[in-house]
mmCIF file with all atom_site columns, C-alpha atoms in Angstrom:
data_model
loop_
_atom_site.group_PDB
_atom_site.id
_atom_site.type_symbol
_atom_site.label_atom_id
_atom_site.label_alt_id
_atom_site.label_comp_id
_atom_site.label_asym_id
_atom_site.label_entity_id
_atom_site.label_seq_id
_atom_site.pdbx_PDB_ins_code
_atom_site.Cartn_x
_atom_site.Cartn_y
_atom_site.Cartn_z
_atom_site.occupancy
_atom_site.B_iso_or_equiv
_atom_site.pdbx_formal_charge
_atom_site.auth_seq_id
_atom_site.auth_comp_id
_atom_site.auth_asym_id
_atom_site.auth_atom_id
_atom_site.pdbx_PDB_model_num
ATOM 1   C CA . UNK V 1 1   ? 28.653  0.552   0.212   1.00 0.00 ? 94  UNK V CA 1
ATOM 2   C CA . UNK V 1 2   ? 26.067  -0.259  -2.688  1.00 0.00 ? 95  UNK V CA 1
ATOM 3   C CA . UNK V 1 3   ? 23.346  1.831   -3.452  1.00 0.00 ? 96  UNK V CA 1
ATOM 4   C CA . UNK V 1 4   ? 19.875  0.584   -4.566  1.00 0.00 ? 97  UNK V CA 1
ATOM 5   C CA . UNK V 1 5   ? 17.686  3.242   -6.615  1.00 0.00 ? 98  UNK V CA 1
ATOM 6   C CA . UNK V 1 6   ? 14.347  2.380   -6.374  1.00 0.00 ? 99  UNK V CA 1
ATOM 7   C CA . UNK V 1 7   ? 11.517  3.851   -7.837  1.00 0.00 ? 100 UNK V CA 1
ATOM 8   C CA . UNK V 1 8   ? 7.619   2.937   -8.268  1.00 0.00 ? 101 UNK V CA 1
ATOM 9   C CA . UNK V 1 9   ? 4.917   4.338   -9.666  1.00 0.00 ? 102 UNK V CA 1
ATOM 10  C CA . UNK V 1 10  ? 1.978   2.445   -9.270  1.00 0.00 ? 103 UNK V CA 1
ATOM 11  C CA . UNK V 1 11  ? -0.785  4.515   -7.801  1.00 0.00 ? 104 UNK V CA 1
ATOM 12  C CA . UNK V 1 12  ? -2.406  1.425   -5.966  1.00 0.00 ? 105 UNK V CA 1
ATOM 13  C CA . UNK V 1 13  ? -0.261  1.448   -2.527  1.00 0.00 ? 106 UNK V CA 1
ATOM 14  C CA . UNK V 1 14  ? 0.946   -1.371  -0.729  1.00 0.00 ? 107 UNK V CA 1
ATOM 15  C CA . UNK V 1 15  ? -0.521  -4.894  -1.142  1.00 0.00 ? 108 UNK V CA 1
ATOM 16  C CA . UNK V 1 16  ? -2.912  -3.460  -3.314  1.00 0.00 ? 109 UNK V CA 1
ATOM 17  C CA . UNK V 1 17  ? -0.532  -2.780  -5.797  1.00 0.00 ? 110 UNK V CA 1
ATOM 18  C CA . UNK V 1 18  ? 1.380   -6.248  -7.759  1.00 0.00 ? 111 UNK V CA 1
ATOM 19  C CA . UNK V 1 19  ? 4.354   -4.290  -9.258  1.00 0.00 ? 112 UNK V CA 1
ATOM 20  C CA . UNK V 1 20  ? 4.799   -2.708  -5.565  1.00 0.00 ? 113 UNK V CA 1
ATOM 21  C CA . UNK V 1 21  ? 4.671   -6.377  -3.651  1.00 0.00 ? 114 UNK V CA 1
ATOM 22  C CA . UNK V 1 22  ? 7.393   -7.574  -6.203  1.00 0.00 ? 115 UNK V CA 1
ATOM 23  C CA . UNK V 1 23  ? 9.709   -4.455  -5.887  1.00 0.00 ? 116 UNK V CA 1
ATOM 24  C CA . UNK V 1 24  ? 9.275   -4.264  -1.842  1.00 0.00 ? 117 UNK V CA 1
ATOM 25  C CA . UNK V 1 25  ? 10.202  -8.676  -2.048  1.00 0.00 ? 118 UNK V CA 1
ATOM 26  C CA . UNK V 1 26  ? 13.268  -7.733  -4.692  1.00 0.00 ? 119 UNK V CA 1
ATOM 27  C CA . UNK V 1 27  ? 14.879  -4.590  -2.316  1.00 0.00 ? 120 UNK V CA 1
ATOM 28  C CA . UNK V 1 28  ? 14.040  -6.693  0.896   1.00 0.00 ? 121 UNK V CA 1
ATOM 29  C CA . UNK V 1 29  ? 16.313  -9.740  -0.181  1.00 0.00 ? 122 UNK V CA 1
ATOM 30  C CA . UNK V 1 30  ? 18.430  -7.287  -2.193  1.00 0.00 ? 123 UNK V CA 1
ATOM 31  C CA . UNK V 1 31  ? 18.996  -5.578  1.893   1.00 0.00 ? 124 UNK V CA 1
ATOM 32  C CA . UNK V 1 32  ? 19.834  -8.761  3.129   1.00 0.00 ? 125 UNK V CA 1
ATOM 33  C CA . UNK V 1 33  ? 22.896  -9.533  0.621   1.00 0.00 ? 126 UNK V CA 1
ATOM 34  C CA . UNK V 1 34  ? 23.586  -5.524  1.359   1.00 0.00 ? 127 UNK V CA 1
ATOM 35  C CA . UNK V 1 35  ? 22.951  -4.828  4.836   1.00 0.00 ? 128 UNK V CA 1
ATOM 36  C CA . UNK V 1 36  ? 25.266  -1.487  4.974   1.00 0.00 ? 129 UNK V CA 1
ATOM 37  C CA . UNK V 1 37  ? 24.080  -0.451  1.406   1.00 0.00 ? 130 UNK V CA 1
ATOM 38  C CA . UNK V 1 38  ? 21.531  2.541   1.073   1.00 0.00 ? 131 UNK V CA 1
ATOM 39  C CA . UNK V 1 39  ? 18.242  2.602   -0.865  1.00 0.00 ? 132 UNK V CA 1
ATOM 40  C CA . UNK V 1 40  ? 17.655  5.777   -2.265  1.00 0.00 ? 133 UNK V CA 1
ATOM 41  C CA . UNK V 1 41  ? 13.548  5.413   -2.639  1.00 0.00 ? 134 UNK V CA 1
ATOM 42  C CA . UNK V 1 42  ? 11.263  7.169   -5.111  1.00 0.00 ? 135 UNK V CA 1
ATOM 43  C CA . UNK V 1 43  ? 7.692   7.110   -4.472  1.00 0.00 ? 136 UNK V CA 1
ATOM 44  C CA . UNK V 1 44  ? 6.449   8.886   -8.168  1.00 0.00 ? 137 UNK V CA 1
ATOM 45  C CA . UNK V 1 45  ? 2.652   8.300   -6.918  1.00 0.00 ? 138 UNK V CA 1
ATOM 46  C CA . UNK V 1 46  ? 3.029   10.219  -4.231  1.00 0.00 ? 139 UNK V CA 1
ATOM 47  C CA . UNK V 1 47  ? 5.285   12.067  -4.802  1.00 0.00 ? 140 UNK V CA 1
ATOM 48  C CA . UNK V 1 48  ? 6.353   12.857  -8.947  1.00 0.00 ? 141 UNK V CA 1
ATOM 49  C CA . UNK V 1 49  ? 8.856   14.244  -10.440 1.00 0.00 ? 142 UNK V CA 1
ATOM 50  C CA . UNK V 1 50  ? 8.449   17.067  -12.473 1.00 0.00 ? 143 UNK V CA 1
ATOM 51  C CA . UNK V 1 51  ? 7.362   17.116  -16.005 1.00 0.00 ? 144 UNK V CA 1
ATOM 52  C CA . UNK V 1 52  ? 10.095  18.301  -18.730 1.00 0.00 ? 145 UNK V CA 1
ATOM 53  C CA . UNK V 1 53  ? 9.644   21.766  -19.148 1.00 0.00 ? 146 UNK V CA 1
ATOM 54  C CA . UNK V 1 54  ? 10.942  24.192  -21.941 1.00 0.00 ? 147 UNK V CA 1
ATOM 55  C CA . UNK V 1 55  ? 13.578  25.570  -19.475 1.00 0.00 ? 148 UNK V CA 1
ATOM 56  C CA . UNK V 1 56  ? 14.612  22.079  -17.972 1.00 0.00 ? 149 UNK V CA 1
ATOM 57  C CA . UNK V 1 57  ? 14.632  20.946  -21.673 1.00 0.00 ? 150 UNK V CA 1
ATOM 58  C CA . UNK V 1 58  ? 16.231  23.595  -23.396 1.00 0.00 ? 151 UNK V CA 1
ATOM 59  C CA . UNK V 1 59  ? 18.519  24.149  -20.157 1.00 0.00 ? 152 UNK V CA 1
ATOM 60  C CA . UNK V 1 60  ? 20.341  20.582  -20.948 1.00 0.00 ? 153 UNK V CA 1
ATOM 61  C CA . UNK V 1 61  ? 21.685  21.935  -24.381 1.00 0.00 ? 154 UNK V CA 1
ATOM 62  C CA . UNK V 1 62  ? 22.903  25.203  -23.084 1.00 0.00 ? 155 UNK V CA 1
ATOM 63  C CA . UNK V 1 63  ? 26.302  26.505  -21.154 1.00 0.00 ? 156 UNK V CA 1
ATOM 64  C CA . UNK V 1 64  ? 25.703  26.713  -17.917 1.00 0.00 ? 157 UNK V CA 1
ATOM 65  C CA . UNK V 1 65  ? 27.108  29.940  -17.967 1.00 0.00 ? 158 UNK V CA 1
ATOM 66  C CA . UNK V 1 66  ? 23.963  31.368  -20.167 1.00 0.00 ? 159 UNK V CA 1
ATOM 67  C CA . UNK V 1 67  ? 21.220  29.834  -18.367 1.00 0.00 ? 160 UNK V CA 1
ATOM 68  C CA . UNK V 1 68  ? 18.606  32.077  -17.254 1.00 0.00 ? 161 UNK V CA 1
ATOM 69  C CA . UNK V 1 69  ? 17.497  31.504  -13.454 1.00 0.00 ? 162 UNK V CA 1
ATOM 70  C CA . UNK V 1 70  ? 14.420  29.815  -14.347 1.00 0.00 ? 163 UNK V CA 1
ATOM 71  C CA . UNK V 1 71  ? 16.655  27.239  -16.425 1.00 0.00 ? 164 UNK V CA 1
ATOM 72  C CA . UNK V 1 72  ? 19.215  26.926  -13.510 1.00 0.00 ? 165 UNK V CA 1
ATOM 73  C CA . UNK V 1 73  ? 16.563  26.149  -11.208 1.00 0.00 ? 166 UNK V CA 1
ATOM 74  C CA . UNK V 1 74  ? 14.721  23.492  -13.578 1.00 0.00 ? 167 UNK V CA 1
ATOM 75  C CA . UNK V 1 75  ? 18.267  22.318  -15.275 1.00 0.00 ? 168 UNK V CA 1
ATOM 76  C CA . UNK V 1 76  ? 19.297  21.541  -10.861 1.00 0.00 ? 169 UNK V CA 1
ATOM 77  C CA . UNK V 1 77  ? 16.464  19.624  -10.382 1.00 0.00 ? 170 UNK V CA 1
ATOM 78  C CA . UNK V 1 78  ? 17.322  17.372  -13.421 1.00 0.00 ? 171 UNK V CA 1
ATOM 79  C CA . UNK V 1 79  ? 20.969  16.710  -11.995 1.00 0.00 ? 172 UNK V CA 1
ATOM 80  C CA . UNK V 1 80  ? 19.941  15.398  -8.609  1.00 0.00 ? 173 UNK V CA 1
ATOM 81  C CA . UNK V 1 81  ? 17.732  12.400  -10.287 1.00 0.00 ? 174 UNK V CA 1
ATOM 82  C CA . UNK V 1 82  ? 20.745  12.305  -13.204 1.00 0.00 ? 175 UNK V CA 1
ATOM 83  C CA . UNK V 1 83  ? 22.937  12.033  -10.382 1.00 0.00 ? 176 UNK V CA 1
ATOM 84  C CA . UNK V 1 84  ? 20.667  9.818   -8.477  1.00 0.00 ? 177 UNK V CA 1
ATOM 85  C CA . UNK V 1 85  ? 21.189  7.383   -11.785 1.00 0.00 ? 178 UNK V CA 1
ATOM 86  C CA . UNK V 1 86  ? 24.729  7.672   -12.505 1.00 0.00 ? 179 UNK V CA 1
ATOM 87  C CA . UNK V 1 87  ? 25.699  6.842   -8.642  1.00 0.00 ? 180 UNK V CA 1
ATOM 88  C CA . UNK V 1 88  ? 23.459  3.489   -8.552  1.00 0.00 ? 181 UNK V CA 1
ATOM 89  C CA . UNK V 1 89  ? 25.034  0.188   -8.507  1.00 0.00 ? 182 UNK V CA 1
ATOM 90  C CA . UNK V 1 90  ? 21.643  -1.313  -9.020  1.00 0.00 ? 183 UNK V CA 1
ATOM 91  C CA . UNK V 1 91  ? 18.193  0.197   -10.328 1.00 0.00 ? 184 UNK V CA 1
ATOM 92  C CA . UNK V 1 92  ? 14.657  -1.655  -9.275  1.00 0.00 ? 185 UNK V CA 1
ATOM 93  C CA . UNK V 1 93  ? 11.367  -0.057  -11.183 1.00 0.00 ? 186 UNK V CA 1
ATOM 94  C CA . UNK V 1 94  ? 7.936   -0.781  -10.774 1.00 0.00 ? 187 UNK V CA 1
ATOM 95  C CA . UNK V 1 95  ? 6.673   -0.638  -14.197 1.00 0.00 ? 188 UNK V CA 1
ATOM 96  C CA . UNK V 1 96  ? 2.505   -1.444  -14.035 1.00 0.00 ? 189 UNK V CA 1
ATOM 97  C CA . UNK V 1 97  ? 1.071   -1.175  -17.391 1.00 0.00 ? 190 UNK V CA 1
ATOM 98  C CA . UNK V 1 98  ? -1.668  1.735   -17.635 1.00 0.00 ? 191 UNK V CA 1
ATOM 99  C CA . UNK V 1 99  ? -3.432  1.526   -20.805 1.00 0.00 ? 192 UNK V CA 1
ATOM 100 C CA . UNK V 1 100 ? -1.184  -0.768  -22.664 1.00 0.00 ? 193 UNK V CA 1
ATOM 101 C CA . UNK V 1 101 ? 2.026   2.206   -21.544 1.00 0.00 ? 194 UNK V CA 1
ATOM 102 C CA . UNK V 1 102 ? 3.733   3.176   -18.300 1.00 0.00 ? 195 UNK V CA 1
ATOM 103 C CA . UNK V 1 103 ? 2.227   5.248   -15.690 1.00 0.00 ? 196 UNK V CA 1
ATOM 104 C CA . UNK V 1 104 ? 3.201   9.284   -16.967 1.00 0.00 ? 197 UNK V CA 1
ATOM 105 C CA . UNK V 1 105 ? 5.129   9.387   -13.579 1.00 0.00 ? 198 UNK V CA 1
ATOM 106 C CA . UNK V 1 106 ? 7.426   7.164   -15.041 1.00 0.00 ? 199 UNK V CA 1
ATOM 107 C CA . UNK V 1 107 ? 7.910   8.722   -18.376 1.00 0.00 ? 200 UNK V CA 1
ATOM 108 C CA . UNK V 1 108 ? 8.466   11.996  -16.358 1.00 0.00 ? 201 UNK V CA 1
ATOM 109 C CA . UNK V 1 109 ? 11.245  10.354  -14.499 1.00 0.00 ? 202 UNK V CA 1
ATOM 110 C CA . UNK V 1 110 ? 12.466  9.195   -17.788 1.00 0.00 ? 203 UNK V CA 1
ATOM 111 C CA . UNK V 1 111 ? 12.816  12.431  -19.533 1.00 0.00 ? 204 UNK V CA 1
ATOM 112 C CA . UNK V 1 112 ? 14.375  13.935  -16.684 1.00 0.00 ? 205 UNK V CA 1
ATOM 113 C CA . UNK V 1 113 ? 17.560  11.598  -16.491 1.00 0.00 ? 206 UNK V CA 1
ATOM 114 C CA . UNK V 1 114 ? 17.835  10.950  -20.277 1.00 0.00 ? 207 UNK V CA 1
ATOM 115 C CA . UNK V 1 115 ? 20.281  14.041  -21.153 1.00 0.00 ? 208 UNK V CA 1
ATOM 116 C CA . UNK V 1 116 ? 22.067  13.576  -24.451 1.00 0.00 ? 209 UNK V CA 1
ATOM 117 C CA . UNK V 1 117 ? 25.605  14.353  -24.157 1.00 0.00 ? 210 UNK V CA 1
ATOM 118 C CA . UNK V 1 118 ? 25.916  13.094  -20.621 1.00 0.00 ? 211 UNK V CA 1
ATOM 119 C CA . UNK V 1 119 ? 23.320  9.612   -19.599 1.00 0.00 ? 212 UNK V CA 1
ATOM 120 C CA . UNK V 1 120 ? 22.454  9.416   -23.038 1.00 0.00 ? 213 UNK V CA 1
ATOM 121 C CA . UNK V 1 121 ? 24.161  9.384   -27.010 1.00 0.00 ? 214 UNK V CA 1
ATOM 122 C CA . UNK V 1 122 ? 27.813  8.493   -26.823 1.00 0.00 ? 215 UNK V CA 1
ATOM 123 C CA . UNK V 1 123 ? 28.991  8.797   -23.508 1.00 0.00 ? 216 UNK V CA 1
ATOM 124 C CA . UNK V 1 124 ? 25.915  7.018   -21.292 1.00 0.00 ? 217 UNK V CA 1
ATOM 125 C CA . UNK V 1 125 ? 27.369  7.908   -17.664 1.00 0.00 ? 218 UNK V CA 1
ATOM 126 C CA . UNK V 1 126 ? 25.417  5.077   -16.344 1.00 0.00 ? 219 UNK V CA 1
ATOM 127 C CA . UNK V 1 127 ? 26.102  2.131   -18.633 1.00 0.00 ? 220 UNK V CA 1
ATOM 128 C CA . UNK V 1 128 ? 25.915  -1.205  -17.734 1.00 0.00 ? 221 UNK V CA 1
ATOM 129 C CA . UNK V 1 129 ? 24.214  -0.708  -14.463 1.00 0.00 ? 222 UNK V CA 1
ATOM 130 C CA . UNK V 1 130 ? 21.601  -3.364  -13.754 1.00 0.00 ? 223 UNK V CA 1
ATOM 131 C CA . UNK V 1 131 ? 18.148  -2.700  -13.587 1.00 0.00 ? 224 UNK V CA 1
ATOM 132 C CA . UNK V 1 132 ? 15.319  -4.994  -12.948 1.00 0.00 ? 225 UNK V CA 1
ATOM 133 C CA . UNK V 1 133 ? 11.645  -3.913  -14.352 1.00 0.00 ? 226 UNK V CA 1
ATOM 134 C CA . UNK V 1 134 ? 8.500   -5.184  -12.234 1.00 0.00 ? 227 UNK V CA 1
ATOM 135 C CA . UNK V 1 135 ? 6.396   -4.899  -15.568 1.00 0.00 ? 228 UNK V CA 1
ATOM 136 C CA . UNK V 1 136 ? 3.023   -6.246  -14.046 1.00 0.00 ? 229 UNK V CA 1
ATOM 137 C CA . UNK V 1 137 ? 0.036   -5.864  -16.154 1.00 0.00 ? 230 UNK V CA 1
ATOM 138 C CA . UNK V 1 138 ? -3.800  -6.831  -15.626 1.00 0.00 ? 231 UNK V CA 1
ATOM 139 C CA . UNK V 1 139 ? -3.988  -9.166  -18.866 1.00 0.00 ? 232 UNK V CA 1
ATOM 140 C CA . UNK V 1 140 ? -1.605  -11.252 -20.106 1.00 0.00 ? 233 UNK V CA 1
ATOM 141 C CA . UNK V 1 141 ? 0.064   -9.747  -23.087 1.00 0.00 ? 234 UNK V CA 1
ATOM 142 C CA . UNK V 1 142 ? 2.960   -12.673 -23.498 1.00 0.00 ? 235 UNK V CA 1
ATOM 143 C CA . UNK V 1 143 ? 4.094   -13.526 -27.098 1.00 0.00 ? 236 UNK V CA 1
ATOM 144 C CA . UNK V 1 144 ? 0.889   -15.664 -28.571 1.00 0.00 ? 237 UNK V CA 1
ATOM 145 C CA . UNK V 1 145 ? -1.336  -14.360 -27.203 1.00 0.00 ? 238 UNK V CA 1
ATOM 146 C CA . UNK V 1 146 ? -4.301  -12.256 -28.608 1.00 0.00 ? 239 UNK V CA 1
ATOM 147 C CA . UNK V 1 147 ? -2.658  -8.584  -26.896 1.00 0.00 ? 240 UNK V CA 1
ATOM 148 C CA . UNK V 1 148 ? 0.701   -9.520  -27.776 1.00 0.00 ? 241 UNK V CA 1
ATOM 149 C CA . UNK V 1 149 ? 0.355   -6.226  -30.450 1.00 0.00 ? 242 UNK V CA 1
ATOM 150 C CA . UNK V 1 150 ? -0.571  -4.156  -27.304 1.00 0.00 ? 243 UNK V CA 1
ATOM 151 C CA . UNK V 1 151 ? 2.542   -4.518  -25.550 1.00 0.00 ? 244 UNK V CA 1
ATOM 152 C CA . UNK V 1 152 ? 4.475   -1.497  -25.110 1.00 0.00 ? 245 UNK V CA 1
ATOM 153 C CA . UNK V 1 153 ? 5.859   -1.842  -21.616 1.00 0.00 ? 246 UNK V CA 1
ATOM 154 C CA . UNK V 1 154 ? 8.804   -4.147  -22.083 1.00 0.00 ? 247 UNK V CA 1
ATOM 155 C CA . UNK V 1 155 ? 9.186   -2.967  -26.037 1.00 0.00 ? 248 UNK V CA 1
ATOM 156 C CA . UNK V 1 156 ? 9.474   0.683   -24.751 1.00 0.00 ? 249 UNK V CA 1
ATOM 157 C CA . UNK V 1 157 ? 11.667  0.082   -21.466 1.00 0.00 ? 250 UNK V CA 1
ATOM 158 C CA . UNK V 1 158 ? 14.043  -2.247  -23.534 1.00 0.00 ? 251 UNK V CA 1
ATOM 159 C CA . UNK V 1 159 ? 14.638  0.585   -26.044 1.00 0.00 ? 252 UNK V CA 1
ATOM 160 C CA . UNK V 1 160 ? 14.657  3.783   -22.933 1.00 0.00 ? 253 UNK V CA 1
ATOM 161 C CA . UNK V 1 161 ? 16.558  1.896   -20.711 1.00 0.00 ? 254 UNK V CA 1
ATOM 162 C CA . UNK V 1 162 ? 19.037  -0.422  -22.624 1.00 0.00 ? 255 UNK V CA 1
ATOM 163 C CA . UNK V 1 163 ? 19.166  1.656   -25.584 1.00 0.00 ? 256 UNK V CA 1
ATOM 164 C CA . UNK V 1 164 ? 19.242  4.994   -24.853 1.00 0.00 ? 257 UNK V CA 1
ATOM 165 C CA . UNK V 1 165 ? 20.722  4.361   -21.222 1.00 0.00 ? 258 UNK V CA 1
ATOM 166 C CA . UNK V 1 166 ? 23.161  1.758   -21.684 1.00 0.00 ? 259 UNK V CA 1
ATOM 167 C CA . UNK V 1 167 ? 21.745  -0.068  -19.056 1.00 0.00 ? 260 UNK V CA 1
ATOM 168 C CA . UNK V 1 168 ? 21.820  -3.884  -18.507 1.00 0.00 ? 261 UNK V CA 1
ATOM 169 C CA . UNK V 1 169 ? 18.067  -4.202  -18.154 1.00 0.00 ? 262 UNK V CA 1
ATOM 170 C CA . UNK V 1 170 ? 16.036  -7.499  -16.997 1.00 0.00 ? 263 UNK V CA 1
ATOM 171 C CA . UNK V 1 171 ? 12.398  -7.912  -16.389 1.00 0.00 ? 264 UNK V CA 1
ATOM 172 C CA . UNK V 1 172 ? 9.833   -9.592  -14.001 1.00 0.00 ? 265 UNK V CA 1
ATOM 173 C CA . UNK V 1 173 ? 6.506   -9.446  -15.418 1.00 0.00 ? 266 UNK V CA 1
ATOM 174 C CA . UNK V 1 174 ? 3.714   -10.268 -13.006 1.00 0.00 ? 267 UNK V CA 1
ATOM 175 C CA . UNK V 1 175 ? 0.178   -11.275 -15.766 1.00 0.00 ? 268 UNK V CA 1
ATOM 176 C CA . UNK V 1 176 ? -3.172  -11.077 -15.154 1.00 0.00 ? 269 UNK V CA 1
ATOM 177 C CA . UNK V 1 177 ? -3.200  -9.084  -12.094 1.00 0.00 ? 270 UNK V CA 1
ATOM 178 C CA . UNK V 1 178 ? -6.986  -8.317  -12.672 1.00 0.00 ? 271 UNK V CA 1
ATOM 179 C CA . UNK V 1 179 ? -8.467  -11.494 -12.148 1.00 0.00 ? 272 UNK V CA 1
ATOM 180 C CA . UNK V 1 180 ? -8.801  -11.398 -8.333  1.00 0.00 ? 273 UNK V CA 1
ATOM 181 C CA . UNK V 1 181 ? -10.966 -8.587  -8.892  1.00 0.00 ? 274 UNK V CA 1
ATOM 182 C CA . UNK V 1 182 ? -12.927 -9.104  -12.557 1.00 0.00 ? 275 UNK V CA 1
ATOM 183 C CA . UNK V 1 183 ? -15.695 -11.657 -12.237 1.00 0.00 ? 276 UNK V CA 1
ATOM 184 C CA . UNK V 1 184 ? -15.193 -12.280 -15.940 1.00 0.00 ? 277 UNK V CA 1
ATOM 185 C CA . UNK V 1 185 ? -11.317 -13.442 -15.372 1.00 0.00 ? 278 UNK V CA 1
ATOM 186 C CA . UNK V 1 186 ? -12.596 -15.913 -12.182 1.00 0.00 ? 279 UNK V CA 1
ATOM 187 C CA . UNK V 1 187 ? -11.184 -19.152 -14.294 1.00 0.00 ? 280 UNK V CA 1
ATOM 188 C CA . UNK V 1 188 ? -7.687  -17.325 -14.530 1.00 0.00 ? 281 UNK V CA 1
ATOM 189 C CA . UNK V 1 189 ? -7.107  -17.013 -10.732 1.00 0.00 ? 282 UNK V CA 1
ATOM 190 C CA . UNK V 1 190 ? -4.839  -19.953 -10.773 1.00 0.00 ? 283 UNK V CA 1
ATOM 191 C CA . UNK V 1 191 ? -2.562  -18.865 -13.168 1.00 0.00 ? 284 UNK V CA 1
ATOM 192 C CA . UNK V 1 192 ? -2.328  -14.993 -11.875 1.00 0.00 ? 285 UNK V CA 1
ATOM 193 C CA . UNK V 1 193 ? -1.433  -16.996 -8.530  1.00 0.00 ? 286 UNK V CA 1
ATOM 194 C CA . UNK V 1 194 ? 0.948   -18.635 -10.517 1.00 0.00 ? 287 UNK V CA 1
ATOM 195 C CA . UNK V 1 195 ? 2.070   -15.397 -12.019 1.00 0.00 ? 288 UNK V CA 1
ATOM 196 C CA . UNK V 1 196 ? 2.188   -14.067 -8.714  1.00 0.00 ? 289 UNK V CA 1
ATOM 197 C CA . UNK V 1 197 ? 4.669   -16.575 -7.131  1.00 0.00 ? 290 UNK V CA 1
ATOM 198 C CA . UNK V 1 198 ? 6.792   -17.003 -9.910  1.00 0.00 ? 291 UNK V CA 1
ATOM 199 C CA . UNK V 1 199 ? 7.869   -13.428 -9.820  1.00 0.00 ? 292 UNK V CA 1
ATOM 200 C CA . UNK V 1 200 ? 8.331   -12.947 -5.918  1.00 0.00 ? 293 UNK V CA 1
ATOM 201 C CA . UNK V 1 201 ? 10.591  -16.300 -6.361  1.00 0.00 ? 294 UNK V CA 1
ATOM 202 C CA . UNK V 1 202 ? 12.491  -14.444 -9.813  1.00 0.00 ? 295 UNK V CA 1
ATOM 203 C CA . UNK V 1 203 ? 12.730  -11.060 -7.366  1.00 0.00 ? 296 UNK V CA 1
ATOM 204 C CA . UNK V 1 204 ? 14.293  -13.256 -4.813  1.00 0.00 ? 297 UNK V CA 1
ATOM 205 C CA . UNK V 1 205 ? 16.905  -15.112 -7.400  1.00 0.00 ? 298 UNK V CA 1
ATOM 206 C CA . UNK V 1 206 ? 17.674  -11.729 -9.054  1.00 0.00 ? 299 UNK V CA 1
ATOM 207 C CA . UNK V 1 207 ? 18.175  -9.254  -6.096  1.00 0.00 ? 300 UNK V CA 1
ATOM 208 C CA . UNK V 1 208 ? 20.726  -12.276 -4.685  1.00 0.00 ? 301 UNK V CA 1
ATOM 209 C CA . UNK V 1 209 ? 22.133  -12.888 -8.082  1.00 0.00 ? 302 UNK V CA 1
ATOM 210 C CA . UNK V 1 210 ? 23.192  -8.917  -7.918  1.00 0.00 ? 303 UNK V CA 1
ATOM 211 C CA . UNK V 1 211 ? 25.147  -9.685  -5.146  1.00 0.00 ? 304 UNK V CA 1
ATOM 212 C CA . UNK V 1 212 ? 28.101  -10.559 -6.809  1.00 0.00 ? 305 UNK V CA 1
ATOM 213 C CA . UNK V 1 213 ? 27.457  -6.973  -9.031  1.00 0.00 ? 306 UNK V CA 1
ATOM 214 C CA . UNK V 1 214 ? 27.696  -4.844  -7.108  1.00 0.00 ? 307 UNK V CA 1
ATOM 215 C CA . UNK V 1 215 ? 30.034  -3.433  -4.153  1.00 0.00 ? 308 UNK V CA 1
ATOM 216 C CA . UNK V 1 216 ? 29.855  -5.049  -0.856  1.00 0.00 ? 309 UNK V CA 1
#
């Protein structure tokens, strides 16, 4: 069977949330070409991960055999999300873009399953697994435009996730998510529709396009 890991981060829940509507439309179509897979569903707003400590860090460099119990504790709780990772046929992430970066959920994710020796540096355990980024973001920071220099979602993900990772990583980016609500974005409704639509119809296209990825 496949397996879907799918995380999100946004703290907006539900419809409220753009990077959330596009992630739930990519795994619902992704269910339909896998209707025996499993999901394996974080929910980092609700529930985060852990921040790196010095014991989970330091435990990753270390023989097993010498970690303290603090260390094997923090080190175990880094393998289940490594694992998690490595086990994947297909990743989905809802990326929203907090003050031109990711949410700190998400970078605590990230520094939990980046482990030199073993996801990351030579070997990368997980390379070449798909992932598709839901990179949604009030303004529009698109090459040309004025806050193209502020963009350091997709820069930052490309480099973590494709870099570091080894993973084969695609975005959807859903723009100017703030205009519903900011009187003094009212004229850019129309395109944030058109935003909007464009990525639940790329979510559709992608999580079928998978299809032929990963195991049936």
């Amino acid at each position: 069977m496949a397996t879907l890991l799918h995380i999100d981060s946004s703290v907006s829940s539900g419809e409220a949330s753009s990077s959330r509507a596009v992630t739930a439309a990519f795994r619902a179509h992704w269910q339909e070409q896998h209707p025996e897979g499993t999901v394996v569903y974080h929910d980092l707003a609700a529930r985060p991960v852990a921040h790196i400590t010095a014991d989970a860090h330091f435990a990753g460099f270390a023989d097993p055999a010498s970690h303290t119990p603090g260390q094997a504790a923090a080190f175990a709780e880094r393998v289940k999300l490594i694992e998690e990772l490595e086990q994947a046929d297909a990743v989905l992430i809802g990326a929203p873009m907090y003050n031109f970066s990711i949410p700190s959920t998400l970078k605590a994710w990230l520094d939990n399953v980046i482990l030199l020796g073993r996801t990351a540096g030579e070997a990368q355990s997980a390379k070449g697994t798909p992932v598709t980024v839901v990179a949604s973001r009030g303004g529009s920071y698109a090459p040309g435009t004025p806050r193209e220099p502020f963009e350091y979602v997709q820069n930052y993900l490309s480099a973590v996730l494709g870099t570091a990772l080894g993973l084969d990583v695609d975005f959807i980016v859903p723009e100017l998510t703030m205009a519903p609500h900011n009187p003094a974005m009212a004229e850019l409704v129309p395109l944030f529709e058109a935003s909007r639509d464009r990525a639940l119809e790329e979510a559709a296209a992608k999580a079928k396009a998978l299809a032929g990825r990963t195991a049936a």
